[in-house]
């Protein structure tokens, strides 16, 4: 729209200028895309629970908040997200979980809270080293298997 963002919010904006791409004079640089759904919104079924996700290149990493688990998909070969590749590609999981944690920390992202205690769920890096070959976190205590509630205060 060729409008400057107000100074007080300019640093919070995450978009990129697409004008060069639209004019055909430049390609869009590759960057990670993040999205965050910290609330259980009423529906039920597979994949419909609080999560945070990153898409980088062909990879999509989903961090489900409770029970805590990481799932990795190659969207070039598995657009329907049917084959969790986290066990086969732990290095990709670690890299993307680190990028996700940085995004969470740098953007004040509010993760879900445990219903029983009100404590926030741990970030994705906290479970990278504790998940088994199925991609599911191995509980260290009873808190890791409790239901989660939406995160905002």
Tab-separated table of C-alpha atoms in Angstrom:
chain	number	residue	atom	x	y	z
A	1	UNK	CA	0.000	0.000	0.000
A	2	UNK	CA	3.134	2.186	0.057
A	3	UNK	CA	2.319	3.476	3.537
A	4	UNK	CA	4.824	3.733	6.353
A	5	UNK	CA	3.907	1.857	9.526
A	6	UNK	CA	3.630	3.984	12.671
A	7	UNK	CA	6.961	3.961	14.528
A	8	UNK	CA	5.463	2.433	17.686
A	9	UNK	CA	4.414	-0.752	15.808
A	10	UNK	CA	6.904	-0.922	12.922
A	11	UNK	CA	9.303	-3.211	14.797
A	12	UNK	CA	6.468	-5.650	15.560
A	13	UNK	CA	5.513	-6.255	11.923
A	14	UNK	CA	6.787	-9.495	10.416
A	15	UNK	CA	5.739	-9.066	6.791
A	16	UNK	CA	7.939	-8.439	3.800
A	17	UNK	CA	7.629	-6.032	0.891
A	18	UNK	CA	6.258	-8.004	-2.089
A	19	UNK	CA	6.351	-5.148	-4.628
A	20	UNK	CA	9.567	-6.342	-6.315
A	21	UNK	CA	8.159	-9.871	-6.590
A	22	UNK	CA	4.902	-8.600	-8.068
A	23	UNK	CA	6.728	-6.479	-10.629
A	24	UNK	CA	8.841	-9.486	-11.623
A	25	UNK	CA	12.130	-7.753	-10.947
A	26	UNK	CA	13.154	-9.873	-7.970
A	27	UNK	CA	12.514	-13.217	-6.329
A	28	UNK	CA	11.206	-13.414	-2.805
A	29	UNK	CA	13.954	-14.474	-0.386
A	30	UNK	CA	13.234	-17.724	1.416
A	31	UNK	CA	12.279	-17.340	5.068
A	32	UNK	CA	10.629	-19.353	7.787
A	33	UNK	CA	6.920	-18.904	8.448
A	34	UNK	CA	5.490	-19.415	11.942
A	35	UNK	CA	1.968	-19.862	13.241
A	36	UNK	CA	0.576	-20.386	16.689
A	37	UNK	CA	-2.732	-21.779	17.999
A	38	UNK	CA	-2.476	-21.903	21.816
A	39	UNK	CA	-6.166	-22.627	22.443
A	40	UNK	CA	-8.406	-25.661	22.281
A	41	UNK	CA	-11.221	-24.174	20.221
A	42	UNK	CA	-13.943	-26.797	20.663
A	43	UNK	CA	-13.484	-29.175	17.764
A	44	UNK	CA	-11.857	-32.540	18.283
A	45	UNK	CA	-9.848	-34.909	16.148
A	46	UNK	CA	-6.294	-35.491	15.022
A	47	UNK	CA	-4.190	-32.349	14.918
A	48	UNK	CA	-6.828	-30.172	16.559
A	49	UNK	CA	-5.145	-29.220	19.795
A	50	UNK	CA	-2.937	-26.325	20.897
A	51	UNK	CA	0.209	-26.123	18.760
A	52	UNK	CA	2.975	-23.929	17.402
A	53	UNK	CA	4.406	-24.565	13.947
A	54	UNK	CA	7.227	-23.537	11.613
A	55	UNK	CA	7.542	-23.975	7.853
A	56	UNK	CA	11.043	-23.645	6.425
A	57	UNK	CA	11.802	-24.796	2.899
A	58	UNK	CA	10.131	-28.174	2.406
A	59	UNK	CA	9.964	-28.859	6.155
A	60	UNK	CA	7.106	-28.271	8.581
A	61	UNK	CA	7.629	-28.892	12.291
A	62	UNK	CA	4.582	-28.959	14.563
A	63	UNK	CA	4.968	-28.653	18.321
A	64	UNK	CA	1.818	-29.960	19.995
A	65	UNK	CA	1.583	-28.513	23.497
A	66	UNK	CA	-0.050	-31.431	25.306
A	67	UNK	CA	0.756	-34.172	25.374
A	68	UNK	CA	4.005	-32.568	24.245
A	69	UNK	CA	5.302	-33.927	20.969
A	70	UNK	CA	7.042	-32.813	17.796
A	71	UNK	CA	6.025	-33.932	14.318
A	72	UNK	CA	8.068	-33.260	11.181
A	73	UNK	CA	6.782	-33.387	7.612
A	74	UNK	CA	8.369	-32.856	4.211
A	75	UNK	CA	5.615	-30.964	2.407
A	76	UNK	CA	7.224	-31.491	-1.010
A	77	UNK	CA	6.626	-35.233	-0.737
A	78	UNK	CA	3.833	-35.407	1.875
A	79	UNK	CA	1.457	-32.479	1.520
A	80	UNK	CA	-1.207	-34.334	3.537
A	81	UNK	CA	1.137	-34.659	6.544
A	82	UNK	CA	0.676	-38.421	6.800
A	83	UNK	CA	4.265	-39.508	7.528
A	84	UNK	CA	5.932	-38.067	10.628
A	85	UNK	CA	9.639	-37.925	9.779
A	86	UNK	CA	10.861	-36.687	13.177
A	87	UNK	CA	12.456	-40.016	14.142
A	88	UNK	CA	14.347	-40.223	10.819
A	89	UNK	CA	15.529	-36.586	10.803
A	90	UNK	CA	16.435	-35.583	14.377
A	91	UNK	CA	18.909	-32.939	13.137
A	92	UNK	CA	16.144	-31.150	11.181
A	93	UNK	CA	13.876	-31.348	14.245
A	94	UNK	CA	16.569	-29.786	16.426
A	95	UNK	CA	17.288	-26.962	13.968
A	96	UNK	CA	13.612	-26.100	13.451
A	97	UNK	CA	12.770	-26.439	17.160
A	98	UNK	CA	15.615	-24.001	17.897
A	99	UNK	CA	14.300	-21.512	15.322
A	100	UNK	CA	10.803	-21.923	16.781
A	101	UNK	CA	12.075	-21.325	20.322
A	102	UNK	CA	13.903	-18.184	19.174
A	103	UNK	CA	10.684	-16.931	17.543
A	104	UNK	CA	8.692	-17.699	20.722
A	105	UNK	CA	11.238	-15.861	22.885
A	106	UNK	CA	11.705	-12.864	20.571
A	107	UNK	CA	7.991	-12.257	19.920
A	108	UNK	CA	6.602	-12.834	23.419
A	109	UNK	CA	4.523	-15.768	22.159
A	110	UNK	CA	2.196	-17.021	24.893
A	111	UNK	CA	2.304	-20.811	25.107
A	112	UNK	CA	-0.557	-22.823	26.581
A	113	UNK	CA	-0.877	-23.450	30.318
A	114	UNK	CA	-1.479	-26.691	32.225
A	115	UNK	CA	-5.053	-26.633	33.551
A	116	UNK	CA	-4.106	-28.239	36.857
A	117	UNK	CA	-1.262	-25.869	37.782
A	118	UNK	CA	-1.546	-22.803	35.560
A	119	UNK	CA	2.114	-23.224	34.580
A	120	UNK	CA	3.113	-22.675	30.969
A	121	UNK	CA	3.932	-25.711	28.865
A	122	UNK	CA	7.653	-25.974	28.133
A	123	UNK	CA	9.009	-24.740	24.821
A	124	UNK	CA	9.819	-27.082	21.930
A	125	UNK	CA	13.528	-27.346	22.728
A	126	UNK	CA	12.728	-28.835	26.116
A	127	UNK	CA	11.312	-31.957	24.494
A	128	UNK	CA	13.761	-32.421	21.603
A	129	UNK	CA	16.031	-34.588	23.732
A	130	UNK	CA	13.305	-36.413	25.640
A	131	UNK	CA	11.094	-37.743	22.860
A	132	UNK	CA	11.205	-41.391	21.863
A	133	UNK	CA	11.287	-42.780	18.321
A	134	UNK	CA	7.511	-42.287	17.954
A	135	UNK	CA	7.949	-38.511	18.396
A	136	UNK	CA	6.085	-38.485	21.736
A	137	UNK	CA	7.700	-36.943	24.788
A	138	UNK	CA	8.564	-39.380	27.513
A	139	UNK	CA	7.004	-37.934	30.677
A	140	UNK	CA	9.406	-36.850	33.377
A	141	UNK	CA	6.512	-36.291	35.762
A	142	UNK	CA	2.727	-36.296	35.834
A	143	UNK	CA	2.539	-32.703	34.585
A	144	UNK	CA	3.651	-33.690	31.088
A	145	UNK	CA	0.491	-35.662	30.402
A	146	UNK	CA	-2.082	-33.200	31.799
A	147	UNK	CA	-4.492	-31.397	29.540
A	148	UNK	CA	-3.526	-27.908	28.436
A	149	UNK	CA	-5.564	-24.755	28.412
A	150	UNK	CA	-5.248	-21.807	26.043
A	151	UNK	CA	-2.322	-19.606	26.938
A	152	UNK	CA	-3.175	-15.948	27.199
A	153	UNK	CA	-3.481	-14.263	30.549
